[in-house]
Amino acid sequence: LLYFAASSAGEVGSAVYEKDGLLVIAPDDSGRQRVVAIGEYRAVLARYADLEPALLISHFPGRIIAPGFVDMHLHYPQLDVIGSPAEGLLPWLENYTFPHETRFSSPEYNAQAAEFFLGELLRNGVTTALAFASSHVASVDALLGQAQQRGMRVIAGKVLMDQNAPDGVRDQTEQSLRDSEALIARWHGVDRLGYAITPRFVPTSSAAQLAGAGELASRYPDVWIQSHVAENLDEVAWVRSLYPKARSYLDVYRQFGLLRPRAVYAHCIHLDSQDRDLMRQTGAAAAVCPTSNLFLGSGFFDFQAADQAGFLYGLASDVGGGTSFSPFHTMLAAYYVGREGQTKPGLSLKPAVLWWQHSAGAARALGLAGVVGNLLPGCEADFIVLNPCATPLLARKTTQAVSLDELLFSMIVLGDDRLVEATYIAGVPIRLNADSPPFQQE
Ligand code: GUN
Ligand code: FE
């Protein structure tokens, strides 16, 4: 078993590894499966001695049960945009992303794309995601509708983009806000789903659309907000030319009422110390997207400056700017970024910290601490079963690992979707690796 001890605000939860562990889950009053107990096998079982004959035990010899990963930022309509070559963010958006996203107006196209997208999340052990849909209502309905069928905790929103965007993805100011509000009513808080008000980024929304988004955000305080900020220097310069009087790019979002708890800003690379303080003061969170930032040449998230300022952040794939759905690839890229571009270069992020940033830490940044991303009692029973011997090289490395750091690093550096043998959503095995031998049931 792998999970994180409870931590106070601002602290990273320390990783706990129980070689012979037991996870007990049971439905709550509303029927949702939650963790009831976790710990050393005998110690936990002793508390259930009376019930023992009634307990159904799944036995995972040689495997590691861990919390499902939390992906704080990715784009559902970009699964086929991964790996598209471009000089940088703006040409990449214009040449690949916007043309591709036009396809998501079609319900038929969405039906198969949403199935594939959610399948990739599950195959990679991601059980909670905050995702951009496209600017089409149909894309949100498809993604959240299918997430609901699978019982997944997915938060998504219709992209708002009423300017500087081509026909086919550009929306209309008033209609886009009415559509967003209707989608909140349709999806937010239904089963495990959530809605996020989703202005794409400052350049593609008029002031009226940003103001309308901020107004919605104040009327629906438990609805999420998601956008992009300070990813790329050309983008930052563009925003400066659009809002020459604003103190910074981030400050434009503040002016429109778009910084608050449950507001998640992807990238946050080219921020200054006042911006970082603003993040902390408003309770907004950053989604750190290292594979995307390395692929598009955007820059390096400054982990040290973020920790010093004390704002919330977590890891994210940013598919399709990002290059992989795999949390292992994202954690490794975050490690590389820690080596570069820091206030003080050569940061060596600890493997348990990277793991936390993609699970319990990301959940906390989303305002879902104690709900997902961990396996402490009370958490929803979203977990993954990892096979640390999934590949020949992994098997060699992990069986030689002496410390927990060594074990986690072996998986972060060598791991991918093959490590994820099963993904459980609310206690139900939703995706099993067909290549793995069947589990023994005791
Ligand atoms: N900024 C505005 N839109 C996007 C997008 O789709 N991906 C990334 N990485 N940055 C953006
Ligand atoms: Fe993005």
PDB file of N, CA and C in Angstrom, residues 251-348:
ATOM      1  N   ASP A 251      -2.780  39.749 -13.232  1.00  0.00           N
ATOM      2  CA  ASP A 251      -3.638  40.780 -12.651  1.00  0.00           C
ATOM      3  C   ASP A 251      -4.880  41.045 -13.503  1.00  0.00           C
ATOM      4  N   VAL A 252      -4.810  40.722 -14.802  1.00  0.00           N
ATOM      5  CA  VAL A 252      -6.007  40.866 -15.643  1.00  0.00           C
ATOM      6  C   VAL A 252      -7.104  39.940 -15.117  1.00  0.00           C
ATOM      7  N   TYR A 253      -6.720  38.723 -14.778  1.00  0.00           N
ATOM      8  CA  TYR A 253      -7.721  37.788 -14.236  1.00  0.00           C
ATOM      9  C   TYR A 253      -8.281  38.302 -12.905  1.00  0.00           C
ATOM     10  N   ARG A 254      -7.409  38.888 -12.084  1.00  0.00           N
ATOM     11  CA  ARG A 254      -7.894  39.436 -10.811  1.00  0.00           C
ATOM     12  C   ARG A 254      -8.942  40.520 -11.064  1.00  0.00           C
ATOM     13  N   GLN A 255      -8.629  41.424 -12.024  1.00  0.00           N
ATOM     14  CA  GLN A 255      -9.563  42.523 -12.326  1.00  0.00           C
ATOM     15  C   GLN A 255     -10.940  42.004 -12.701  1.00  0.00           C
ATOM     16  N   PHE A 256     -10.976  40.853 -13.349  1.00  0.00           N
ATOM     17  CA  PHE A 256     -12.268  40.322 -13.795  1.00  0.00           C
ATOM     18  C   PHE A 256     -12.884  39.346 -12.792  1.00  0.00           C
ATOM     19  N   GLY A 257     -12.321  39.269 -11.592  1.00  0.00           N
ATOM     20  CA  GLY A 257     -12.915  38.420 -10.554  1.00  0.00           C
ATOM     21  C   GLY A 257     -12.690  36.941 -10.783  1.00  0.00           C
ATOM     22  N   LEU A 258     -11.572  36.617 -11.430  1.00  0.00           N
ATOM     23  CA  LEU A 258     -11.339  35.217 -11.786  1.00  0.00           C
ATOM     24  C   LEU A 258     -10.233  34.557 -10.951  1.00  0.00           C
ATOM     25  N   LEU A 259      -9.819  35.219  -9.867  1.00  0.00           N
ATOM     26  CA  LEU A 259      -8.870  34.570  -8.946  1.00  0.00           C
ATOM     27  C   LEU A 259      -9.591  34.322  -7.628  1.00  0.00           C
ATOM     28  N   ARG A 260      -9.705  33.068  -7.293  1.00  0.00           N
ATOM     29  CA  ARG A 260     -10.350  32.682  -6.027  1.00  0.00           C
ATOM     30  C   ARG A 260     -10.055  31.216  -5.792  1.00  0.00           C
ATOM     31  N   PRO A 261     -10.371  30.684  -4.581  1.00  0.00           N
ATOM     32  CA  PRO A 261     -10.218  29.231  -4.410  1.00  0.00           C
ATOM     33  C   PRO A 261     -10.990  28.497  -5.507  1.00  0.00           C
ATOM     34  N   ARG A 262     -10.473  27.356  -5.901  1.00  0.00           N
ATOM     35  CA  ARG A 262     -11.034  26.560  -7.005  1.00  0.00           C
ATOM     36  C   ARG A 262     -10.803  27.192  -8.377  1.00  0.00           C
ATOM     37  N   ALA A 263      -9.941  28.199  -8.475  1.00  0.00           N
ATOM     38  CA  ALA A 263      -9.525  28.719  -9.784  1.00  0.00           C
ATOM     39  C   ALA A 263      -8.157  28.111 -10.074  1.00  0.00           C
ATOM     40  N   VAL A 264      -8.049  27.425 -11.209  1.00  0.00           N
ATOM     41  CA  VAL A 264      -6.818  26.699 -11.532  1.00  0.00           C
ATOM     42  C   VAL A 264      -6.214  27.272 -12.809  1.00  0.00           C
ATOM     43  N   TYR A 265      -4.997  27.772 -12.681  1.00  0.00           N
ATOM     44  CA  TYR A 265      -4.293  28.394 -13.803  1.00  0.00           C
ATOM     45  C   TYR A 265      -3.141  27.517 -14.267  1.00  0.00           C
ATOM     46  N   ALA A 266      -3.227  27.090 -15.514  1.00  0.00           N
ATOM     47  CA  ALA A 266      -2.175  26.245 -16.062  1.00  0.00           C
ATOM     48  C   ALA A 266      -0.929  27.078 -16.333  1.00  0.00           C
ATOM     49  N   HIS A 267       0.198  26.473 -16.026  1.00  0.00           N
ATOM     50  CA  HIS A 267       1.562  26.962 -16.346  1.00  0.00           C
ATOM     51  C   HIS A 267       2.179  27.881 -15.297  1.00  0.00           C
ATOM     52  N   CYS A 268       1.748  29.140 -15.190  1.00  0.00           N
ATOM     53  CA  CYS A 268       2.308  30.041 -14.156  1.00  0.00           C
ATOM     54  C   CYS A 268       3.831  30.081 -14.201  1.00  0.00           C
ATOM     55  N   ILE A 269       4.383  30.174 -15.403  1.00  0.00           N
ATOM     56  CA  ILE A 269       5.839  30.173 -15.535  1.00  0.00           C
ATOM     57  C   ILE A 269       6.409  31.584 -15.391  1.00  0.00           C
ATOM     58  N   HIS A 270       5.892  32.503 -16.221  1.00  0.00           N
ATOM     59  CA  HIS A 270       6.479  33.843 -16.251  1.00  0.00           C
ATOM     60  C   HIS A 270       5.721  34.768 -15.295  1.00  0.00           C
ATOM     61  N   LEU A 271       5.781  34.417 -14.017  1.00  0.00           N
ATOM     62  CA  LEU A 271       5.172  35.235 -12.964  1.00  0.00           C
ATOM     63  C   LEU A 271       6.291  35.960 -12.220  1.00  0.00           C
ATOM     64  N   ASP A 272       5.944  37.067 -11.574  1.00  0.00           N
ATOM     65  CA  ASP A 272       6.917  37.687 -10.671  1.00  0.00           C
ATOM     66  C   ASP A 272       6.440  37.480  -9.231  1.00  0.00           C
ATOM     67  N   SER A 273       7.210  38.027  -8.289  1.00  0.00           N
ATOM     68  CA  SER A 273       6.894  37.698  -6.889  1.00  0.00           C
ATOM     69  C   SER A 273       5.545  38.289  -6.476  1.00  0.00           C
ATOM     70  N   GLN A 274       5.163  39.427  -7.047  1.00  0.00           N
ATOM     71  CA  GLN A 274       3.838  39.979  -6.704  1.00  0.00           C
ATOM     72  C   GLN A 274       2.726  39.068  -7.224  1.00  0.00           C
ATOM     73  N   ASP A 275       2.942  38.516  -8.411  1.00  0.00           N
ATOM     74  CA  ASP A 275       1.954  37.559  -8.944  1.00  0.00           C
ATOM     75  C   ASP A 275       1.839  36.344  -8.021  1.00  0.00           C
ATOM     76  N   ARG A 276       2.975  35.851  -7.569  1.00  0.00           N
ATOM     77  CA  ARG A 276       2.940  34.660  -6.711  1.00  0.00           C
ATOM     78  C   ARG A 276       2.230  34.958  -5.397  1.00  0.00           C
ATOM     79  N   ASP A 277       2.459  36.158  -4.868  1.00  0.00           N
ATOM     80  CA  ASP A 277       1.722  36.540  -3.652  1.00  0.00           C
ATOM     81  C   ASP A 277       0.222  36.618  -3.944  1.00  0.00           C
ATOM     82  N   LEU A 278      -0.103  37.118  -5.121  1.00  0.00           N
ATOM     83  CA  LEU A 278      -1.517  37.227  -5.500  1.00  0.00           C
ATOM     84  C   LEU A 278      -2.162  35.841  -5.589  1.00  0.00           C
ATOM     85  N   MET A 279      -1.421  34.889  -6.112  1.00  0.00           N
ATOM     86  CA  MET A 279      -1.927  33.511  -6.156  1.00  0.00           C
ATOM     87  C   MET A 279      -2.254  33.047  -4.733  1.00  0.00           C
ATOM     88  N   ARG A 280      -1.312  33.250  -3.826  1.00  0.00           N
ATOM     89  CA  ARG A 280      -1.545  32.778  -2.457  1.00  0.00           C
ATOM     90  C   ARG A 280      -2.717  33.513  -1.812  1.00  0.00           C
ATOM     91  N   GLN A 281      -2.708  34.849  -1.947  1.00  0.00           N
ATOM     92  CA  GLN A 281      -3.749  35.634  -1.264  1.00  0.00           C
ATOM     93  C   GLN A 281      -5.147  35.269  -1.743  1.00  0.00           C
ATOM     94  N   THR A 282      -5.270  34.963  -3.030  1.00  0.00           N
ATOM     95  CA  THR A 282      -6.613  34.703  -3.568  1.00  0.00           C
ATOM     96  C   THR A 282      -7.014  33.237  -3.433  1.00  0.00           C
ATOM     97  N   GLY A 283      -6.038  32.364  -3.111  1.00  0.00           N
ATOM     98  CA  GLY A 283      -6.358  30.940  -3.008  1.00  0.00           C
ATOM     99  C   GLY A 283      -6.436  30.230  -4.338  1.00  0.00           C
ATOM    100  N   ALA A 284      -6.010  30.914  -5.414  1.00  0.00           N
ATOM    101  CA  ALA A 284      -5.968  30.253  -6.727  1.00  0.00           C
ATOM    102  C   ALA A 284      -4.825  29.238  -6.741  1.00  0.00           C
ATOM    103  N   ALA A 285      -4.911  28.282  -7.658  1.00  0.00           N
ATOM    104  CA  ALA A 285      -3.904  27.219  -7.717  1.00  0.00           C
ATOM    105  C   ALA A 285      -3.284  27.162  -9.111  1.00  0.00           C
ATOM    106  N   ALA A 286      -2.046  26.690  -9.159  1.00  0.00           N
ATOM    107  CA  ALA A 286      -1.366  26.502 -10.441  1.00  0.00           C
ATOM    108  C   ALA A 286      -1.386  25.030 -10.819  1.00  0.00           C
ATOM    109  N   ALA A 287      -1.613  24.774 -12.112  1.00  0.00           N
ATOM    110  CA  ALA A 287      -1.440  23.434 -12.661  1.00  0.00           C
ATOM    111  C   ALA A 287      -0.100  23.439 -13.392  1.00  0.00           C
ATOM    112  N   VAL A 288       0.833  22.664 -12.880  1.00  0.00           N
ATOM    113  CA  VAL A 288       2.193  22.643 -13.417  1.00  0.00           C
ATOM    114  C   VAL A 288       2.266  21.546 -14.483  1.00  0.00           C
ATOM    115  N   CYS A 289       2.683  21.926 -15.689  1.00  0.00           N
ATOM    116  CA  CYS A 289       2.578  21.035 -16.847  1.00  0.00           C
ATOM    117  C   CYS A 289       3.940  20.834 -17.505  1.00  0.00           C
ATOM    118  N   PRO A 290       4.827  20.075 -16.867  1.00  0.00           N
ATOM    119  CA  PRO A 290       6.217  20.058 -17.338  1.00  0.00           C
ATOM    120  C   PRO A 290       6.424  19.421 -18.706  1.00  0.00           C
ATOM    121  N   THR A 291       5.679  18.377 -19.073  1.00  0.00           N
ATOM    122  CA  THR A 291       5.954  17.806 -20.412  1.00  0.00           C
ATOM    123  C   THR A 291       5.553  18.797 -21.495  1.00  0.00           C
ATOM    124  N   SER A 292       4.481  19.536 -21.255  1.00  0.00           N
ATOM    125  CA  SER A 292       4.033  20.552 -22.209  1.00  0.00           C
ATOM    126  C   SER A 292       5.058  21.677 -22.297  1.00  0.00           C
ATOM    127  N   ASN A 293       5.526  22.130 -21.157  1.00  0.00           N
ATOM    128  CA  ASN A 293       6.452  23.266 -21.136  1.00  0.00           C
ATOM    129  C   ASN A 293       7.773  22.914 -21.811  1.00  0.00           C
ATOM    130  N   LEU A 294       8.206  21.668 -21.664  1.00  0.00           N
ATOM    131  CA  LEU A 294       9.435  21.247 -22.331  1.00  0.00           C
ATOM    132  C   LEU A 294       9.179  21.065 -23.826  1.00  0.00           C
ATOM    133  N   PHE A 295       8.031  20.472 -24.184  1.00  0.00           N
ATOM    134  CA  PHE A 295       7.736  20.223 -25.597  1.00  0.00           C
ATOM    135  C   PHE A 295       7.569  21.523 -26.387  1.00  0.00           C
ATOM    136  N   LEU A 296       6.817  22.475 -25.826  1.00  0.00           N
ATOM    137  CA  LEU A 296       6.556  23.728 -26.542  1.00  0.00           C
ATOM    138  C   LEU A 296       7.637  24.775 -26.266  1.00  0.00           C
ATOM    139  N   GLY A 297       8.610  24.425 -25.458  1.00  0.00           N
ATOM    140  CA  GLY A 297       9.695  25.371 -25.176  1.00  0.00           C
ATOM    141  C   GLY A 297       9.219  26.605 -24.429  1.00  0.00           C
ATOM    142  N   SER A 298       8.251  26.407 -23.521  1.00  0.00           N
ATOM    143  CA  SER A 298       7.620  27.560 -22.870  1.00  0.00           C
ATOM    144  C   SER A 298       8.469  28.122 -21.728  1.00  0.00           C
ATOM    145  N   GLY A 299       9.186  27.252 -21.034  1.00  0.00           N
ATOM    146  CA  GLY A 299       9.977  27.684 -19.881  1.00  0.00           C
ATOM    147  C   GLY A 299       9.827  26.687 -18.747  1.00  0.00           C
ATOM    148  N   PHE A 300      10.286  27.090 -17.574  1.00  0.00           N
ATOM    149  CA  PHE A 300      10.361  26.174 -16.428  1.00  0.00           C
ATOM    150  C   PHE A 300       9.569  26.738 -15.257  1.00  0.00           C
ATOM    151  N   PHE A 301       8.674  25.961 -14.715  1.00  0.00           N
ATOM    152  CA  PHE A 301       7.968  26.367 -13.494  1.00  0.00           C
ATOM    153  C   PHE A 301       8.983  26.447 -12.358  1.00  0.00           C
ATOM    154  N   ASP A 302       8.910  27.508 -11.563  1.00  0.00           N
ATOM    155  CA  ASP A 302       9.863  27.701 -10.467  1.00  0.00           C
ATOM    156  C   ASP A 302       9.265  27.147  -9.159  1.00  0.00           C
ATOM    157  N   PHE A 303       9.606  25.897  -8.872  1.00  0.00           N
ATOM    158  CA  PHE A 303       9.063  25.238  -7.673  1.00  0.00           C
ATOM    159  C   PHE A 303       9.486  25.945  -6.401  1.00  0.00           C
ATOM    160  N   GLN A 304      10.741  26.398  -6.371  1.00  0.00           N
ATOM    161  CA  GLN A 304      11.230  27.031  -5.138  1.00  0.00           C
ATOM    162  C   GLN A 304      10.489  28.335  -4.864  1.00  0.00           C
ATOM    163  N   ALA A 305      10.312  29.134  -5.917  1.00  0.00           N
ATOM    164  CA  ALA A 305       9.607  30.407  -5.729  1.00  0.00           C
ATOM    165  C   ALA A 305       8.151  30.154  -5.332  1.00  0.00           C
ATOM    166  N   ALA A 306       7.561  29.101  -5.912  1.00  0.00           N
ATOM    167  CA  ALA A 306       6.170  28.775  -5.569  1.00  0.00           C
ATOM    168  C   ALA A 306       6.061  28.383  -4.097  1.00  0.00           C
ATOM    169  N   ASP A 307       7.001  27.556  -3.644  1.00  0.00           N
ATOM    170  CA  ASP A 307       6.964  27.127  -2.240  1.00  0.00           C
ATOM    171  C   ASP A 307       7.213  28.302  -1.304  1.00  0.00           C
ATOM    172  N   GLN A 308       8.108  29.173  -1.728  1.00  0.00           N
ATOM    173  CA  GLN A 308       8.397  30.333  -0.894  1.00  0.00           C
ATOM    174  C   GLN A 308       7.162  31.226  -0.768  1.00  0.00           C
ATOM    175  N   ALA A 309       6.465  31.426  -1.877  1.00  0.00           N
ATOM    176  CA  ALA A 309       5.252  32.252  -1.843  1.00  0.00           C
ATOM    177  C   ALA A 309       4.120  31.509  -1.138  1.00  0.00           C
ATOM    178  N   GLY A 310       4.135  30.188  -1.238  1.00  0.00           N
ATOM    179  CA  GLY A 310       3.152  29.389  -0.516  1.00  0.00           C
ATOM    180  C   GLY A 310       1.812  29.253  -1.206  1.00  0.00           C
ATOM    181  N   PHE A 311       1.800  29.335  -2.534  1.00  0.00           N
ATOM    182  CA  PHE A 311       0.510  29.113  -3.212  1.00  0.00           C
ATOM    183  C   PHE A 311       0.338  27.639  -3.571  1.00  0.00           C
ATOM    184  N   LEU A 312      -0.894  27.275  -3.838  1.00  0.00           N
ATOM    185  CA  LEU A 312      -1.225  25.880  -4.139  1.00  0.00           C
ATOM    186  C   LEU A 312      -0.831  25.528  -5.562  1.00  0.00           C
ATOM    187  N   TYR A 313      -0.316  24.328  -5.744  1.00  0.00           N
ATOM    188  CA  TYR A 313      -0.080  23.847  -7.101  1.00  0.00           C
ATOM    189  C   TYR A 313      -0.052  22.326  -7.115  1.00  0.00           C
ATOM    190  N   GLY A 314      -0.158  21.768  -8.306  1.00  0.00           N
ATOM    191  CA  GLY A 314      -0.065  20.323  -8.478  1.00  0.00           C
ATOM    192  C   GLY A 314       0.308  20.035  -9.917  1.00  0.00           C
ATOM    193  N   LEU A 315       0.542  18.770 -10.209  1.00  0.00           N
ATOM    194  CA  LEU A 315       1.015  18.402 -11.545  1.00  0.00           C
ATOM    195  C   LEU A 315      -0.142  18.098 -12.503  1.00  0.00           C
ATOM    196  N   ALA A 316       0.154  18.271 -13.787  1.00  0.00           N
ATOM    197  CA  ALA A 316      -0.858  18.076 -14.820  1.00  0.00           C
ATOM    198  C   ALA A 316      -0.179  17.683 -16.121  1.00  0.00           C
ATOM    199  N   SER A 317      -0.926  16.981 -16.976  1.00  0.00           N
ATOM    200  CA  SER A 317      -0.343  16.530 -18.245  1.00  0.00           C
ATOM    201  C   SER A 317      -0.423  17.599 -19.335  1.00  0.00           C
ATOM    202  N   ASP A 318      -1.454  18.446 -19.294  1.00  0.00           N
ATOM    203  CA  ASP A 318      -1.729  19.394 -20.387  1.00  0.00           C
ATOM    204  C   ASP A 318      -1.764  18.717 -21.757  1.00  0.00           C
ATOM    205  N   VAL A 319      -2.197  17.483 -21.826  1.00  0.00           N
ATOM    206  CA  VAL A 319      -2.468  16.886 -23.143  1.00  0.00           C
ATOM    207  C   VAL A 319      -3.397  17.824 -23.894  1.00  0.00           C
ATOM    208  N   GLY A 320      -3.155  18.186 -25.192  1.00  0.00           N
ATOM    209  CA  GLY A 320      -2.148  17.789 -26.108  1.00  0.00           C
ATOM    210  C   GLY A 320      -0.921  18.688 -26.247  1.00  0.00           C
ATOM    211  N   GLY A 321      -0.781  19.803 -25.475  1.00  0.00           N
ATOM    212  CA  GLY A 321       0.517  20.457 -25.452  1.00  0.00           C
ATOM    213  C   GLY A 321       1.493  19.525 -24.760  1.00  0.00           C
ATOM    214  N   GLY A 322       1.010  18.865 -23.724  1.00  0.00           N
ATOM    215  CA  GLY A 322       1.781  17.837 -23.037  1.00  0.00           C
ATOM    216  C   GLY A 322       1.916  16.613 -23.918  1.00  0.00           C
ATOM    217  N   THR A 323       2.911  15.809 -23.634  1.00  0.00           N
ATOM    218  CA  THR A 323       3.229  14.707 -24.547  1.00  0.00           C
ATOM    219  C   THR A 323       2.727  13.354 -24.074  1.00  0.00           C
ATOM    220  N   SER A 324       2.121  13.281 -22.908  1.00  0.00           N
ATOM    221  CA  SER A 324       1.725  11.968 -22.399  1.00  0.00           C
ATOM    222  C   SER A 324       0.591  12.074 -21.392  1.00  0.00           C
ATOM    223  N   PHE A 325      -0.256  11.057 -21.399  1.00  0.00           N
ATOM    224  CA  PHE A 325      -1.268  10.926 -20.349  1.00  0.00           C
ATOM    225  C   PHE A 325      -0.656  10.347 -19.070  1.00  0.00           C
ATOM    226  N   SER A 326       0.553   9.822 -19.177  1.00  0.00           N
ATOM    227  CA  SER A 326       1.088   9.057 -18.042  1.00  0.00           C
ATOM    228  C   SER A 326       1.597   9.941 -16.913  1.00  0.00           C
ATOM    229  N   PRO A 327       1.053   9.774 -15.715  1.00  0.00           N
ATOM    230  CA  PRO A 327       1.570  10.529 -14.569  1.00  0.00           C
ATOM    231  C   PRO A 327       3.052  10.240 -14.309  1.00  0.00           C
ATOM    232  N   PHE A 328       3.514   9.061 -14.695  1.00  0.00           N
ATOM    233  CA  PHE A 328       4.945   8.759 -14.498  1.00  0.00           C
ATOM    234  C   PHE A 328       5.795   9.673 -15.375  1.00  0.00           C
ATOM    235  N   HIS A 329       5.372   9.855 -16.621  1.00  0.00           N
ATOM    236  CA  HIS A 329       6.112  10.751 -17.513  1.00  0.00           C
ATOM    237  C   HIS A 329       6.057  12.195 -17.001  1.00  0.00           C
ATOM    238  N   THR A 330       4.900  12.582 -16.490  1.00  0.00           N
ATOM    239  CA  THR A 330       4.761  13.957 -15.987  1.00  0.00           C
ATOM    240  C   THR A 330       5.646  14.176 -14.756  1.00  0.00           C
ATOM    241  N   MET A 331       5.671  13.194 -13.861  1.00  0.00           N
ATOM    242  CA  MET A 331       6.507  13.336 -12.656  1.00  0.00           C
ATOM    243  C   MET A 331       7.990  13.399 -13.032  1.00  0.00           C
ATOM    244  N   LEU A 332       8.385  12.586 -14.014  1.00  0.00           N
ATOM    245  CA  LEU A 332       9.795  12.620 -14.435  1.00  0.00           C
ATOM    246  C   LEU A 332      10.134  13.980 -15.056  1.00  0.00           C
ATOM    247  N   ALA A 333       9.227  14.496 -15.873  1.00  0.00           N
ATOM    248  CA  ALA A 333       9.471  15.814 -16.485  1.00  0.00           C
ATOM    249  C   ALA A 333       9.543  16.899 -15.410  1.00  0.00           C
ATOM    250  N   ALA A 334       8.720  16.777 -14.382  1.00  0.00           N
ATOM    251  CA  ALA A 334       8.770  17.749 -13.285  1.00  0.00           C
ATOM    252  C   ALA A 334      10.132  17.681 -12.591  1.00  0.00           C
ATOM    253  N   TYR A 335      10.643  16.483 -12.487  1.00  0.00           N
ATOM    254  CA  TYR A 335      11.974  16.319 -11.889  1.00  0.00           C
ATOM    255  C   TYR A 335      13.034  17.029 -12.744  1.00  0.00           C
ATOM    256  N   TYR A 336      12.968  16.855 -14.061  1.00  0.00           N
ATOM    257  CA  TYR A 336      13.906  17.551 -14.954  1.00  0.00           C
ATOM    258  C   TYR A 336      13.778  19.071 -14.793  1.00  0.00           C
ATOM    259  N   VAL A 337      12.536  19.543 -14.743  1.00  0.00           N
ATOM    260  CA  VAL A 337      12.314  20.985 -14.618  1.00  0.00           C
ATOM    261  C   VAL A 337      12.898  21.509 -13.297  1.00  0.00           C
ATOM    262  N   GLY A 338      12.783  20.680 -12.253  1.00  0.00           N
ATOM    263  CA  GLY A 338      13.378  21.066 -10.977  1.00  0.00           C
ATOM    264  C   GLY A 338      14.883  21.289 -11.075  1.00  0.00           C
ATOM    265  N   ARG A 339      15.488  20.583 -12.023  1.00  0.00           N
ATOM    266  CA  ARG A 339      16.936  20.721 -12.228  1.00  0.00           C
ATOM    267  C   ARG A 339      17.303  22.028 -12.903  1.00  0.00           C
ATOM    268  N   GLU A 340      16.335  22.625 -13.590  1.00  0.00           N
ATOM    269  CA  GLU A 340      16.577  23.799 -14.432  1.00  0.00           C
ATOM    270  C   GLU A 340      15.708  24.968 -13.990  1.00  0.00           C
ATOM    271  N   GLY A 341      16.123  26.156 -14.347  1.00  0.00           N
ATOM    272  CA  GLY A 341      15.251  27.330 -14.282  1.00  0.00           C
ATOM    273  C   GLY A 341      14.725  27.670 -12.901  1.00  0.00           C
ATOM    274  N   GLN A 342      15.371  27.190 -11.878  1.00  0.00           N
ATOM    275  CA  GLN A 342      14.891  27.479 -10.536  1.00  0.00           C
ATOM    276  C   GLN A 342      15.570  28.731  -9.988  1.00  0.00           C
ATOM    277  N   THR A 343      14.974  29.291  -8.950  1.00  0.00           N
ATOM    278  CA  THR A 343      15.594  30.426  -8.275  1.00  0.00           C
ATOM    279  C   THR A 343      17.049  30.070  -7.986  1.00  0.00           C
ATOM    280  N   LYS A 344      17.216  28.866  -7.455  1.00  0.00           N
ATOM    281  CA  LYS A 344      18.562  28.339  -7.242  1.00  0.00           C
ATOM    282  C   LYS A 344      18.638  27.033  -8.024  1.00  0.00           C
ATOM    283  N   PRO A 345      19.452  26.972  -9.076  1.00  0.00           N
ATOM    284  CA  PRO A 345      19.432  25.792  -9.956  1.00  0.00           C
ATOM    285  C   PRO A 345      19.830  24.503  -9.230  1.00  0.00           C
ATOM    286  N   GLY A 346      19.410  23.401  -9.796  1.00  0.00           N
ATOM    287  CA  GLY A 346      19.841  22.111  -9.270  1.00  0.00           C
ATOM    288  C   GLY A 346      18.923  21.542  -8.203  1.00  0.00           C
ATOM    289  N   LEU A 347      17.669  21.994  -8.162  1.00  0.00           N
ATOM    290  CA  LEU A 347      16.702  21.437  -7.210  1.00  0.00           C
ATOM    291  C   LEU A 347      16.526  19.948  -7.494  1.00  0.00           C
ATOM    292  N   SER A 348      16.553  19.142  -6.462  1.00  0.00           N
ATOM    293  CA  SER A 348      16.373  17.709  -6.608  1.00  0.00           C
ATOM    294  C   SER A 348      15.066  17.313  -5.937  1.00  0.00           C
TER     295      SER A 348
END
